[in-house]
Short mmCIF file of N, CA and C in Angstrom, two decimals:
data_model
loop_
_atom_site.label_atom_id
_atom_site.label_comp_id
_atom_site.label_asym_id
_atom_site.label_seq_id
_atom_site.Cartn_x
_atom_site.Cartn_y
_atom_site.Cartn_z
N UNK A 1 10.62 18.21 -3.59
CA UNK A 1 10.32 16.93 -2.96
C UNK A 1 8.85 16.62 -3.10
N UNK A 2 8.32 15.73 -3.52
CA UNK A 2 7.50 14.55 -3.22
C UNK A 2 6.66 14.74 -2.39
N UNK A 3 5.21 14.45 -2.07
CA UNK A 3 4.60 13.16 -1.17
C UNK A 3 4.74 12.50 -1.23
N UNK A 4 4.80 11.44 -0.11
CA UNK A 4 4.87 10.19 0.39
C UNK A 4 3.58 9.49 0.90
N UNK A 5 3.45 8.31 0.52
CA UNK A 5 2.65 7.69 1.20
C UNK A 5 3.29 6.18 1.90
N UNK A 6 2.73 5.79 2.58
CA UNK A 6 3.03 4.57 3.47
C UNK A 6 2.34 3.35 3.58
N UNK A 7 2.84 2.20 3.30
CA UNK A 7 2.03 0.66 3.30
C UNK A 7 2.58 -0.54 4.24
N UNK A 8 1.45 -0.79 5.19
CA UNK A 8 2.48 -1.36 6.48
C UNK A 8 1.81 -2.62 5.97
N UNK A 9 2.45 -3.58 6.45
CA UNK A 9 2.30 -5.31 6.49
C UNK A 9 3.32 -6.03 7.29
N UNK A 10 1.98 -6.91 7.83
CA UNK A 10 2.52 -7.54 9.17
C UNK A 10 2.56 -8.99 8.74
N UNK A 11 3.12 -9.77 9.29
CA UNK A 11 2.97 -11.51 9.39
C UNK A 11 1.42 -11.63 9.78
N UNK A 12 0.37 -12.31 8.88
CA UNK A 12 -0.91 -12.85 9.56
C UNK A 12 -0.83 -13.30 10.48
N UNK A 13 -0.25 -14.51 10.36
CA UNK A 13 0.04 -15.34 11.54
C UNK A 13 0.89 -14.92 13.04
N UNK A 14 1.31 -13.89 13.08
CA UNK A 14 2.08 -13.41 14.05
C UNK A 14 3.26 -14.56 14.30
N UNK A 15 3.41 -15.72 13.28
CA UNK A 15 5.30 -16.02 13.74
C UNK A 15 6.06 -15.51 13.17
N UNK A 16 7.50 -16.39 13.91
CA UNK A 16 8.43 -15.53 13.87
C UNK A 16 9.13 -16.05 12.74
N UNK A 17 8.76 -16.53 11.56
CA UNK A 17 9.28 -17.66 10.60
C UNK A 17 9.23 -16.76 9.12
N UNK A 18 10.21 -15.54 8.93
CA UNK A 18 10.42 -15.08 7.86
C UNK A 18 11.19 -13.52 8.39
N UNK A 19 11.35 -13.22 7.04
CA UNK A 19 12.42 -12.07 7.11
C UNK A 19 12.16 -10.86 8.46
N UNK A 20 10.51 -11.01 8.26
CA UNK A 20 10.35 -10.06 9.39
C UNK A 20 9.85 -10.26 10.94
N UNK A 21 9.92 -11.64 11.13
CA UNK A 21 9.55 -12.55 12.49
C UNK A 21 8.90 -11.14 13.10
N UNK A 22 7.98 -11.60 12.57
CA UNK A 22 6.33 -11.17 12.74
C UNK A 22 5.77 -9.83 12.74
N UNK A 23 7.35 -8.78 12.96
CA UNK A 23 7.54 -7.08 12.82
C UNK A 23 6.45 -6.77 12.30
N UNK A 24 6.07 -4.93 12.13
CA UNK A 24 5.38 -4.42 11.29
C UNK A 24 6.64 -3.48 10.77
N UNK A 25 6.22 -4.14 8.83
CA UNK A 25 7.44 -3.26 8.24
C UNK A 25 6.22 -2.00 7.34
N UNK A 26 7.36 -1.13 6.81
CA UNK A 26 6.91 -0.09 6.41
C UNK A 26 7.71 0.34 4.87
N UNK A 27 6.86 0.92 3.38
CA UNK A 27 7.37 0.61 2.41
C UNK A 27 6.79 2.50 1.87
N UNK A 28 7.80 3.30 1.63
CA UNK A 28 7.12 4.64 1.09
C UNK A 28 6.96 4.28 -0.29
N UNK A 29 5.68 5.19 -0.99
CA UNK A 29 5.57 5.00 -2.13
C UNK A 29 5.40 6.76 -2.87
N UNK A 30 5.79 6.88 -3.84
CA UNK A 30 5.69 8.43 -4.52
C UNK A 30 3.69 8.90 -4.78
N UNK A 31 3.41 9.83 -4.89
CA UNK A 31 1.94 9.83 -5.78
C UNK A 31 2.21 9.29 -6.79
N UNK A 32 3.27 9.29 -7.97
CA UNK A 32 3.22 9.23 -8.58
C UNK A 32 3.24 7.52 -9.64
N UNK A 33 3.53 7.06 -8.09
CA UNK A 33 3.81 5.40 -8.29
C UNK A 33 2.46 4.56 -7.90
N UNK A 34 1.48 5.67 -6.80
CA UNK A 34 0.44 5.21 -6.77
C UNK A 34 -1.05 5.02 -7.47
N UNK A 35 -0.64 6.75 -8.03
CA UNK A 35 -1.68 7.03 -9.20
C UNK A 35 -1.38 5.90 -10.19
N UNK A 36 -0.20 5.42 -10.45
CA UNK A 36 -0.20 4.51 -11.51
C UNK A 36 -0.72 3.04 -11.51
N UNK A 37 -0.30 2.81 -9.93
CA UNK A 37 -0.80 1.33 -9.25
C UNK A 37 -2.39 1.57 -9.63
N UNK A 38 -3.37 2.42 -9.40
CA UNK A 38 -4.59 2.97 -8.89
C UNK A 38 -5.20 3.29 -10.45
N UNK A 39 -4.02 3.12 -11.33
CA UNK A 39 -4.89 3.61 -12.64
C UNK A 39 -5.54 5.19 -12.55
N UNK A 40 -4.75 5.71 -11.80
CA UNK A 40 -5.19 7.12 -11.42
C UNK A 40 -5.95 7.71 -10.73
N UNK A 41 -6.26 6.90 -9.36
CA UNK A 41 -7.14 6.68 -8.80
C UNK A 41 -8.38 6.43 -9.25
N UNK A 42 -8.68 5.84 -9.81
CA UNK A 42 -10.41 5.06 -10.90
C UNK A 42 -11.17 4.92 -10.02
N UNK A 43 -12.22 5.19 -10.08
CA UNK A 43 -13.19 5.43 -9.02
C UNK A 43 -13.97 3.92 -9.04
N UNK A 44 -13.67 3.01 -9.87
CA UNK A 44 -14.03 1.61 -9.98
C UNK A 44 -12.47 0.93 -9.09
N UNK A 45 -11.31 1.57 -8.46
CA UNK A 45 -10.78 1.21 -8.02
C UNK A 45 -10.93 1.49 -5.95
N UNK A 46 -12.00 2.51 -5.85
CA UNK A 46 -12.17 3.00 -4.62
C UNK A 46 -12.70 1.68 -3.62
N UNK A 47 -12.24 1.59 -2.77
CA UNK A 47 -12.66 0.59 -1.45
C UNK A 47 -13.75 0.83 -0.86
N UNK A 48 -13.11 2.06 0.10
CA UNK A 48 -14.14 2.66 0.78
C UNK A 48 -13.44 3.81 1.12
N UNK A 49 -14.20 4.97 2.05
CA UNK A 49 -13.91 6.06 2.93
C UNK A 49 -13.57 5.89 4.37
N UNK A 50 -12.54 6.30 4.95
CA UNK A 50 -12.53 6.51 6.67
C UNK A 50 -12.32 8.09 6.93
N UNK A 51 -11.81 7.57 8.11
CA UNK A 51 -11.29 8.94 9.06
C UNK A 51 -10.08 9.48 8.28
N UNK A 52 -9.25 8.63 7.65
CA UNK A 52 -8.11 9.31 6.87
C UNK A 52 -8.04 9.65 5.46
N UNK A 53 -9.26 9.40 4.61
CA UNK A 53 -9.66 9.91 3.37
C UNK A 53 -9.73 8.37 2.79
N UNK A 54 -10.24 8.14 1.13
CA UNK A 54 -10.28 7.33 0.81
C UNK A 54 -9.30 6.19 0.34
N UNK A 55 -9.56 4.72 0.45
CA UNK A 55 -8.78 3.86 0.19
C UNK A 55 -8.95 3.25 -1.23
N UNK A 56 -8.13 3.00 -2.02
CA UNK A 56 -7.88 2.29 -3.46
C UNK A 56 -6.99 0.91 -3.10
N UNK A 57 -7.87 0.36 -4.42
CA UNK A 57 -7.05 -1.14 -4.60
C UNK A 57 -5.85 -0.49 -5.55
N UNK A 58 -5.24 -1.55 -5.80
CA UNK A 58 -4.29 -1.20 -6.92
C UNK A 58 -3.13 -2.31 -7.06
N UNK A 59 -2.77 -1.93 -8.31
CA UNK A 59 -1.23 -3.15 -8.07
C UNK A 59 -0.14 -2.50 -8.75
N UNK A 60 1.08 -2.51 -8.17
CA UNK A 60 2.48 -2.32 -8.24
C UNK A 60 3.05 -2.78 -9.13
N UNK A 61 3.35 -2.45 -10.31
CA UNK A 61 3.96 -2.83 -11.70
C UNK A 61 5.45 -3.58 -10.99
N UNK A 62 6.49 -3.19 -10.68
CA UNK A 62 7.98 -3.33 -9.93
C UNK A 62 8.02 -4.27 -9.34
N UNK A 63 7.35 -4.43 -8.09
CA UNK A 63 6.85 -5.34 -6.89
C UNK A 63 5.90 -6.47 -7.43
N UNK A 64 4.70 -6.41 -8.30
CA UNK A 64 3.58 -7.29 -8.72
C UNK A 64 3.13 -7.93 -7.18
N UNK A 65 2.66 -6.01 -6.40
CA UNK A 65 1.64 -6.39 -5.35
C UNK A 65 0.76 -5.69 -5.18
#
């Protein structure tokens, strides 16, 4: 088995006017789907650092997000 990672998204607006009236949903992704989103994690792709290690941009070949 895998790592997992996790990508939450909420309604900006907090209404209730779509699939997820306004929920926070939750989407697992493989390493292996992210390294690819991330270009392998590229260090021209890094955000920044927190408390939970570093964040990457990236985009989702499947999804186109």
């Amino acid at each position: 088995t895998g790592r997992r990672a996790n990508s939450f998204s909420r309604n900006r607006r907090g209404s209730s006017d779509g699939p997820n009236d306004g929920r926070i949903s939750a989407h697992s992704f493989s390493f292996r789907e992210l390294a690819t989103a991330t270009r392998n994690f590229k260090p021209t792709n890094l955000i920044g650092e927190g408390g939970f290690g570093r964040v990457y941009k990236g985009r989702l070949e499947s999804t186109d997000q």
